[in-house]
CSV table of N, CA, C and O in Angstrom, one decimal:
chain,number,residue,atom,x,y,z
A,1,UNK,N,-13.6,45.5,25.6
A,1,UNK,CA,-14.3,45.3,24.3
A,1,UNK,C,-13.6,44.4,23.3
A,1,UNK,O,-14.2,43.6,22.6
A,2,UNK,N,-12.4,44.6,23.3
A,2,UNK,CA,-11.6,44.0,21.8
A,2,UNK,C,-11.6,42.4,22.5
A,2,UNK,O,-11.9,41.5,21.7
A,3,UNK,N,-11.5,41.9,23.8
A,3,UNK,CA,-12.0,40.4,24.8
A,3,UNK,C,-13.4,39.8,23.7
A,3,UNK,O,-13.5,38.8,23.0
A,4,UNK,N,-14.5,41.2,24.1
A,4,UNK,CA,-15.6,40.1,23.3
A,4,UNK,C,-15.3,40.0,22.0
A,4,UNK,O,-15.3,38.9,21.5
A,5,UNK,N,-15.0,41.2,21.4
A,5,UNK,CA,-15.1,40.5,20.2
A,5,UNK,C,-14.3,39.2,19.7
A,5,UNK,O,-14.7,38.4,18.8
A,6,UNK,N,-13.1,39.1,20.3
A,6,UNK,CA,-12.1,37.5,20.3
A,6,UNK,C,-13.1,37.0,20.3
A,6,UNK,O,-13.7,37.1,19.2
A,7,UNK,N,-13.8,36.4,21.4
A,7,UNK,CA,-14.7,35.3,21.7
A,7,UNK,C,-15.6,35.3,20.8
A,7,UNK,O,-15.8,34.2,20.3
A,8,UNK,N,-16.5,36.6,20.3
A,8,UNK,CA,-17.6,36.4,18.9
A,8,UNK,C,-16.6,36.0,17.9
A,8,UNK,O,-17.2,35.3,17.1
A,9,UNK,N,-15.7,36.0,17.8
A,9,UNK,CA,-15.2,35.7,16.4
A,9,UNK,C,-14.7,34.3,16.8
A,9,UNK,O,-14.5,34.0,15.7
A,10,UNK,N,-14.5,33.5,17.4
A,10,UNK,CA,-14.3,32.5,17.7
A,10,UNK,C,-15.1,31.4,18.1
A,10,UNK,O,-14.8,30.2,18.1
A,11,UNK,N,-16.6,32.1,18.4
A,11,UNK,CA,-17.6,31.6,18.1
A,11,UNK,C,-18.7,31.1,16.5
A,11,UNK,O,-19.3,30.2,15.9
A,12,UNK,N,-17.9,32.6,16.3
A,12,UNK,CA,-18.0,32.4,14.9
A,12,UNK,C,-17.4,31.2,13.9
A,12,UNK,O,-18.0,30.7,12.9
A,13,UNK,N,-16.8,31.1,14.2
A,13,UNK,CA,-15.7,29.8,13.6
A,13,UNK,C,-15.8,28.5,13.6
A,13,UNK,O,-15.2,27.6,12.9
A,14,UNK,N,-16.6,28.4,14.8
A,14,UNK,CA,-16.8,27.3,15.9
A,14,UNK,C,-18.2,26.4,14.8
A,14,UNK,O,-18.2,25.3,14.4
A,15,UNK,N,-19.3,27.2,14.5
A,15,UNK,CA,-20.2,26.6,14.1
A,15,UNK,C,-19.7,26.1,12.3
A,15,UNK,O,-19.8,24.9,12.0
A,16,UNK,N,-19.4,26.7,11.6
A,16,UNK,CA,-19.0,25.9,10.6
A,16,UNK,C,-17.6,24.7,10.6
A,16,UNK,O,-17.2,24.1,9.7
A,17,UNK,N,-17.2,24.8,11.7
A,17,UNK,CA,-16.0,23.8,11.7
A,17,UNK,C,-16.7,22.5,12.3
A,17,UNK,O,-16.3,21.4,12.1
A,18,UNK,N,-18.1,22.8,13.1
A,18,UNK,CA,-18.6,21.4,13.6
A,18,UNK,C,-19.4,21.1,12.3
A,18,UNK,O,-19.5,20.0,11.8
A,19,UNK,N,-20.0,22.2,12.0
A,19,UNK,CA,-20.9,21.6,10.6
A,19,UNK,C,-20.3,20.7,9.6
A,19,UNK,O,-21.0,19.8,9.1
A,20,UNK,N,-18.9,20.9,9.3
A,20,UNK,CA,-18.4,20.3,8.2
A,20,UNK,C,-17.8,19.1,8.6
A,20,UNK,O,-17.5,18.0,7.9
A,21,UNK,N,-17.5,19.5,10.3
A,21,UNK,CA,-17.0,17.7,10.9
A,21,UNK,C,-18.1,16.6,10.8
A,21,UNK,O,-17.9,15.4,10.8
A,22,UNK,N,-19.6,17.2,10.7
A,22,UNK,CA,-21.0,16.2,10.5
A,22,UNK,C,-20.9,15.4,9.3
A,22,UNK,O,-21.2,14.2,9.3
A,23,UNK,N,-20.5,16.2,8.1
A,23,UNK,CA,-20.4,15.6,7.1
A,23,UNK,C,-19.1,15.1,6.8
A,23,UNK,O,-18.5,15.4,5.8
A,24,UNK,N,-18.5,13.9,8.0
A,24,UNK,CA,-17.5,13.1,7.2
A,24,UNK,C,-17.9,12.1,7.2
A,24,UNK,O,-18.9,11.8,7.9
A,25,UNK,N,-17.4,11.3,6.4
A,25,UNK,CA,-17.6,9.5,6.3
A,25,UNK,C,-16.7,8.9,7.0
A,25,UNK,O,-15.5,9.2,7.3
A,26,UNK,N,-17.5,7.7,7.3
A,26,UNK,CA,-16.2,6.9,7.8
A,26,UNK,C,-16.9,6.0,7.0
A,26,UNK,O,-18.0,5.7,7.1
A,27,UNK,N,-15.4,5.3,6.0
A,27,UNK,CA,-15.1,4.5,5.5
A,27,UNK,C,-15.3,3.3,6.0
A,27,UNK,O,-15.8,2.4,5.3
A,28,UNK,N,-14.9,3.2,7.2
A,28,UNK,CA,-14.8,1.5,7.5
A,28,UNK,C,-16.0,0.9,7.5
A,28,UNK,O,-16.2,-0.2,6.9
A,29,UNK,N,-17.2,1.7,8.4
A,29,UNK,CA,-18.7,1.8,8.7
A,29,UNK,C,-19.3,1.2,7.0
A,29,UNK,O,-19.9,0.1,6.9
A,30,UNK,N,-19.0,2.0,6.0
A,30,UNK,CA,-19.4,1.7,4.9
A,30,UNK,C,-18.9,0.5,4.2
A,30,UNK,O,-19.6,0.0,3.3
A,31,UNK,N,-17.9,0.0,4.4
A,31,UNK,CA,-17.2,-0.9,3.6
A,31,UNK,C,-17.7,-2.6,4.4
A,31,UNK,O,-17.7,-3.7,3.8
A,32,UNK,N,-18.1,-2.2,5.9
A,32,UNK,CA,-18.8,-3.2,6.2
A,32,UNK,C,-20.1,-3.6,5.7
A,32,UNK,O,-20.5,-4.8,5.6
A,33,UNK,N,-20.9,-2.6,5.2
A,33,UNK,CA,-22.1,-2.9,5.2
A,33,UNK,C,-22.1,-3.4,3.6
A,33,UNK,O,-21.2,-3.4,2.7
A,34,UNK,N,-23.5,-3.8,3.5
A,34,UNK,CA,-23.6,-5.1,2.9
A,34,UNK,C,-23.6,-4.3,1.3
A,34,UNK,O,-23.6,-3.1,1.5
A,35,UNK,N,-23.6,-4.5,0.5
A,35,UNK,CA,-24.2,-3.2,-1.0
A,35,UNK,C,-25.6,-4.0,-1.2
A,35,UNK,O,-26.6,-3.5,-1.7
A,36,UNK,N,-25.5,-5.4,-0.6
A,36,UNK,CA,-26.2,-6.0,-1.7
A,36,UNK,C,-28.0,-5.8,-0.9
A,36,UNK,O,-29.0,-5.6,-1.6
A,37,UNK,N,-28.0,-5.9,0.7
A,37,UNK,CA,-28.7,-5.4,1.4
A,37,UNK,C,-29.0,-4.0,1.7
A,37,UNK,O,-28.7,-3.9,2.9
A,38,UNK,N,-29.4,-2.8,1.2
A,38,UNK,CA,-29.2,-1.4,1.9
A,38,UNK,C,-29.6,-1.1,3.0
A,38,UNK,O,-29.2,-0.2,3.7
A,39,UNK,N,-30.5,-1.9,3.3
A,39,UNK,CA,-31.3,-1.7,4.7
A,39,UNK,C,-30.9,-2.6,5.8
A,39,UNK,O,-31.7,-2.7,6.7
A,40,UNK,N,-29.8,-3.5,5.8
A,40,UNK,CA,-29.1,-4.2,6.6
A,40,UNK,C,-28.5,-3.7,8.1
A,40,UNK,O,-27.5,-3.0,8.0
A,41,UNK,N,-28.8,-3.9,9.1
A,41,UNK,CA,-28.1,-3.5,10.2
A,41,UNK,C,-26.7,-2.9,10.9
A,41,UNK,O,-25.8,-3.8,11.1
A,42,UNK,N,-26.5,-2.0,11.1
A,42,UNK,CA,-25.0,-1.6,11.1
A,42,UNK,C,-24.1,-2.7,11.8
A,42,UNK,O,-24.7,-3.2,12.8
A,43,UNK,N,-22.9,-3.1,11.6
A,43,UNK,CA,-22.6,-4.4,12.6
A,43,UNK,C,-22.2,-3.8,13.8
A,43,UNK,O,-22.0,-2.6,14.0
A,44,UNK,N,-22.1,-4.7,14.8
A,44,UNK,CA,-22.4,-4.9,16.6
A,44,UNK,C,-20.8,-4.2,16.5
A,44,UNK,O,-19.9,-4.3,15.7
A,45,UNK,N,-20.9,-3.4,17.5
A,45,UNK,CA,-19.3,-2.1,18.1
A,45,UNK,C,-19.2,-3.8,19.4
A,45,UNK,O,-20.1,-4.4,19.9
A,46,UNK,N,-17.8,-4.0,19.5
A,46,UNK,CA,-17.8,-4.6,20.4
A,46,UNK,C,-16.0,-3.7,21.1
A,46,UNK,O,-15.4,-2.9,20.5
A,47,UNK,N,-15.7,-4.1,22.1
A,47,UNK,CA,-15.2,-3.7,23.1
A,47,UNK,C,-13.9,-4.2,22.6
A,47,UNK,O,-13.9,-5.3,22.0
A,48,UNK,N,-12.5,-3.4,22.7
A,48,UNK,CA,-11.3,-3.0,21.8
A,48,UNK,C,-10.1,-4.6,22.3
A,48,UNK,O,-9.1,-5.1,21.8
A,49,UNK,N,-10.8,-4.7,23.4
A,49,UNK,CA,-9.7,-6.2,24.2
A,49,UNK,C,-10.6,-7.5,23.9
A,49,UNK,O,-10.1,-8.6,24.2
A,50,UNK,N,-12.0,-7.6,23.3
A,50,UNK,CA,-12.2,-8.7,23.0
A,50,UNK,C,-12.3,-8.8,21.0
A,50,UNK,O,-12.5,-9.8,20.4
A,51,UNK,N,-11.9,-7.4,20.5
A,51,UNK,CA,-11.5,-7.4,19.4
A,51,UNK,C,-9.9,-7.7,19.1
A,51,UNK,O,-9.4,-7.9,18.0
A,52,UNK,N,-9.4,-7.8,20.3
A,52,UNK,CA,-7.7,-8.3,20.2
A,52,UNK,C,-7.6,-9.3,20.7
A,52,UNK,O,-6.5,-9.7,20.5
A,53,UNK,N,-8.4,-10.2,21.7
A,53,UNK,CA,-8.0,-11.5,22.0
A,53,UNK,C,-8.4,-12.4,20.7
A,53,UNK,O,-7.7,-13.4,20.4
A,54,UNK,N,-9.7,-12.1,19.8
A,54,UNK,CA,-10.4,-12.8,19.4
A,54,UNK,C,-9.7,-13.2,18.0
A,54,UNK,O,-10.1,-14.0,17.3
A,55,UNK,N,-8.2,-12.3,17.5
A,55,UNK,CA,-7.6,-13.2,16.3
A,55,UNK,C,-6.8,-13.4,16.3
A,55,UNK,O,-6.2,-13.1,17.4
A,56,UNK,N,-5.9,-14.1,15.2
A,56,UNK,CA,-4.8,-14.3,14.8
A,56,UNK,C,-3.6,-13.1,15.1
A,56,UNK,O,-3.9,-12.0,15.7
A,57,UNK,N,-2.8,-13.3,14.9
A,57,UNK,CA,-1.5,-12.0,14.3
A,57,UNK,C,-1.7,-12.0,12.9
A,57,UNK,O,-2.2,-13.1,12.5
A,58,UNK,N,-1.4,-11.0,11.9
A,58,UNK,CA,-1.2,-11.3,10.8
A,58,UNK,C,0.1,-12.0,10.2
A,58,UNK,O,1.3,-11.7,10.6
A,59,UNK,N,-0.2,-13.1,9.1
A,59,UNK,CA,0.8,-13.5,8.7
A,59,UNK,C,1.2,-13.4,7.4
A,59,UNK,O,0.2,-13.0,6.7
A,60,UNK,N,2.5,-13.6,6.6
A,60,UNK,CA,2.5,-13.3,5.5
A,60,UNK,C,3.0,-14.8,5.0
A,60,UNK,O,3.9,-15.4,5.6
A,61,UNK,N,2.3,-15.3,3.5
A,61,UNK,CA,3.0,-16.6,3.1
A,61,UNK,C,4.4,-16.2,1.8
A,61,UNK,O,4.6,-15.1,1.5
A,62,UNK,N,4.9,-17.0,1.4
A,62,UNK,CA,5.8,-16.9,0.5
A,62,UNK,C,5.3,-16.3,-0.8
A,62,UNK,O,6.2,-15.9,-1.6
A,63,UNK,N,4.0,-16.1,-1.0
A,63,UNK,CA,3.2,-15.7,-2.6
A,63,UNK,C,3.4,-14.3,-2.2
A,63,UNK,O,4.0,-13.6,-3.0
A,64,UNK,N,2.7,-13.5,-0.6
A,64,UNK,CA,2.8,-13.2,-0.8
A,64,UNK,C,4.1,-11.8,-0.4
A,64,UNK,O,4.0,-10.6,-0.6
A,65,UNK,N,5.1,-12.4,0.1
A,65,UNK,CA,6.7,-11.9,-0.1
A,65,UNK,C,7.2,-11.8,-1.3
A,65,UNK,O,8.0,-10.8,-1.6
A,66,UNK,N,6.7,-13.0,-2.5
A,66,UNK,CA,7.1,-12.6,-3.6
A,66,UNK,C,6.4,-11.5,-4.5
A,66,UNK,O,6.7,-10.9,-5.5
A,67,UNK,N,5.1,-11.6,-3.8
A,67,UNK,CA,4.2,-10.3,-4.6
A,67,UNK,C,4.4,-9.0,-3.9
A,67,UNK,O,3.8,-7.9,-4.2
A,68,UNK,N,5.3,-9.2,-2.9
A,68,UNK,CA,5.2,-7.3,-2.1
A,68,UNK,C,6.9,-6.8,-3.0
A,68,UNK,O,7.4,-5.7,-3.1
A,69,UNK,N,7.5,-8.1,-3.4
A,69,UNK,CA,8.8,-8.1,-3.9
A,69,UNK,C,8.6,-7.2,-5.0
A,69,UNK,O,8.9,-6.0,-5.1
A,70,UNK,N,7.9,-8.3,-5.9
A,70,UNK,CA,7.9,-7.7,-7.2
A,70,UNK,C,6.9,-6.5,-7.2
A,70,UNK,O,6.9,-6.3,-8.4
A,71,UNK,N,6.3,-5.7,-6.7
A,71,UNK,CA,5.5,-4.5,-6.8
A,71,UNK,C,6.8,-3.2,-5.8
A,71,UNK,O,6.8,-2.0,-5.9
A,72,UNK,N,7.6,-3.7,-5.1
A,72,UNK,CA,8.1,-2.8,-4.9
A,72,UNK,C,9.6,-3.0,-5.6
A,72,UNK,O,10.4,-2.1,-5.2
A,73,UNK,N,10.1,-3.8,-6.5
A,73,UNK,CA,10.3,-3.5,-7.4
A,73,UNK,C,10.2,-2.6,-8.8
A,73,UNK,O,11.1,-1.9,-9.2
A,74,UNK,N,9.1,-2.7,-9.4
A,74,UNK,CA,8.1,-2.1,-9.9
A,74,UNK,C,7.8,-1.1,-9.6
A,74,UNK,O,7.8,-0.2,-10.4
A,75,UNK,N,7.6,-0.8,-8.4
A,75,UNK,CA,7.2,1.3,-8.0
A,75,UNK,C,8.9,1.9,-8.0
A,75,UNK,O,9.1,3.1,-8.1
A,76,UNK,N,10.2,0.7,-8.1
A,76,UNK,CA,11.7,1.7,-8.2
A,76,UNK,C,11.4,1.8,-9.5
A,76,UNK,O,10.8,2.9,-9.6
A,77,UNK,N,11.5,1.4,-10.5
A,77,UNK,CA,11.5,1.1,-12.1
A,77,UNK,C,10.7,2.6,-12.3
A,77,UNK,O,11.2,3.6,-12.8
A,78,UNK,N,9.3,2.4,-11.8
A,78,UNK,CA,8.5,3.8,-12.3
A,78,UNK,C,9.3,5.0,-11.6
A,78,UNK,O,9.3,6.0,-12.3
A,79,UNK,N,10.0,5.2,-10.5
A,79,UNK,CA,10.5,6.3,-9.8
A,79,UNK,C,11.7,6.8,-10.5
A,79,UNK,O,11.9,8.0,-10.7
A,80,UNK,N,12.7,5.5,-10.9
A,80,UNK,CA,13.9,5.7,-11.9
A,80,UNK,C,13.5,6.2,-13.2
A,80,UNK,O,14.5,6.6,-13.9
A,81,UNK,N,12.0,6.2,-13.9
A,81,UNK,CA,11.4,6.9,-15.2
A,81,UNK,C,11.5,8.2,-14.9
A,81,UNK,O,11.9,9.0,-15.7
A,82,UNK,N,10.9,8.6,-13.4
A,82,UNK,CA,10.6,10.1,-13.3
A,82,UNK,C,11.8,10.8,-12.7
A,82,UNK,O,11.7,11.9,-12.3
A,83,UNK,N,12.6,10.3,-12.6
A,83,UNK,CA,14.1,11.2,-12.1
A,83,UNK,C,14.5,11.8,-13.2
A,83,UNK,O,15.5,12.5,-12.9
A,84,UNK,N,14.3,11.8,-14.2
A,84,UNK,CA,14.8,12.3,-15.6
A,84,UNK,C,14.1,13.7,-15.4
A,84,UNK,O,13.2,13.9,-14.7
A,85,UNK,N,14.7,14.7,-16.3
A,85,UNK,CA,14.0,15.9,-16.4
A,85,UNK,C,12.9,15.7,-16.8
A,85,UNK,O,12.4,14.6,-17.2
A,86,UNK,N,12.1,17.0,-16.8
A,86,UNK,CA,10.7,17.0,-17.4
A,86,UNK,C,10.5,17.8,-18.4
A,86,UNK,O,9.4,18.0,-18.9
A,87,UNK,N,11.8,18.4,-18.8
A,87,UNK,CA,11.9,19.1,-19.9
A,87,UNK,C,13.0,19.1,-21.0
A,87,UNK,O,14.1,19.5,-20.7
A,88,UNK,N,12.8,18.8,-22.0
A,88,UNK,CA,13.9,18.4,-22.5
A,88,UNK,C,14.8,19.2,-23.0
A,88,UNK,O,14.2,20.3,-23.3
A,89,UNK,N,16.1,19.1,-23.1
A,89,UNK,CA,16.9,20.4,-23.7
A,89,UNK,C,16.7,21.3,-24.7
A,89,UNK,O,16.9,22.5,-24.9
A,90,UNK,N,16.3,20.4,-25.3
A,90,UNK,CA,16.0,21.3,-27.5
A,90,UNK,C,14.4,22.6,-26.7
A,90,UNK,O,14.4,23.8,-26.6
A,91,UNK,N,13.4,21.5,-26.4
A,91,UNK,CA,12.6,22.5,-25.6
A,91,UNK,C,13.0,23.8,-24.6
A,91,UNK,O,12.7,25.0,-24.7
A,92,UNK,N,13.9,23.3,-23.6
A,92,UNK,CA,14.3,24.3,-22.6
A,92,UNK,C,14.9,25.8,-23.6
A,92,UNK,O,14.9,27.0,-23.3
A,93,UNK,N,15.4,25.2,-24.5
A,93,UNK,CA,16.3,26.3,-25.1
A,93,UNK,C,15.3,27.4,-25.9
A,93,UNK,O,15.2,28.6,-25.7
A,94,UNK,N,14.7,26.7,-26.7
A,94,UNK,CA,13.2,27.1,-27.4
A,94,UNK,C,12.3,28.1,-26.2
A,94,UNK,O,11.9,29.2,-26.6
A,95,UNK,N,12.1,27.5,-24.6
A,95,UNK,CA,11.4,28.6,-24.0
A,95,UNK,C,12.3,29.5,-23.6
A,95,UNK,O,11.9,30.6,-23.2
A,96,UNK,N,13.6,29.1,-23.6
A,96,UNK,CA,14.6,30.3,-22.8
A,96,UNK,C,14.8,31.4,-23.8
A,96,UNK,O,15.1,32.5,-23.4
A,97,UNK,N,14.6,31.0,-25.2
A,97,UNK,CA,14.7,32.4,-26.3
A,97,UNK,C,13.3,33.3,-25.8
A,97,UNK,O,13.5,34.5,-25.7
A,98,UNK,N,12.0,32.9,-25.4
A,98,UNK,CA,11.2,33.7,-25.5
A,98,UNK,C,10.3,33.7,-27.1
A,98,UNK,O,10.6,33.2,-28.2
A,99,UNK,N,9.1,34.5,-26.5
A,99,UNK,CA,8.1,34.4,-27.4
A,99,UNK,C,8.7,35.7,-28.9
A,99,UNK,O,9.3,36.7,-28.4
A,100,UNK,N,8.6,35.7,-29.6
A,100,UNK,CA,9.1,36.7,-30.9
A,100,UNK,C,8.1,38.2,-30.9
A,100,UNK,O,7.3,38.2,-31.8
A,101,UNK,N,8.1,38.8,-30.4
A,101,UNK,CA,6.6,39.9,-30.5
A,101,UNK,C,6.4,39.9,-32.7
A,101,UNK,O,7.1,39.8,-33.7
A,102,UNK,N,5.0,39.9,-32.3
A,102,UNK,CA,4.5,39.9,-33.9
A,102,UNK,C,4.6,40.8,-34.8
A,102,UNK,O,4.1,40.7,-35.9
């Protein structure tokens, strides 16, 4: 008896976990289609070896090495802001006394 019930309960679980996998998006699907057309055709699925013969490698030019430069420059700068406490001492001390009862 304690067998079936595993399985009802596992059953049980089974229908809302596919329900909620129905409702995902996929982004990519959306980002192809058109905004400007809504009733436009979904684009053609083609086959994963004639999606890899058919481009380039990616490349990167000198604009933009110096733009991946300066932005990760820029995210150390903001990271070296937040290493600092988040609370300041005169504060810390003020909550470490505690509230005064009335």
């Amino acid at each position: 008896m304690p067998k079936e019930g595993a399985v009802l309960m596992w059953r049980a679980w089974i229908i809302p976990v596919l329900g909620l996998a129905a409702c995902t998006e996929f982004p990519q699907v959306d980002a192809a289609l058109s905004p400007n057309d809504p009733g436009a055709d979904y684009p053609e699925l083609l086959p994963f070896e004639q999606l890899e013969s058919g481009q380039a490698p990616p490349s990167l030019t000198d604009s933009d090495d110096d733009a991946l430069r300066a932005r990760a420059e820029a995210l150390r700068a903001r990271v070296g802001g937040l290493r600092g406490p988040v609370i300041d001492p005169d504060t810390r001390d003020r909550m470490n006394g505690g509230v005064a009862p009335p």
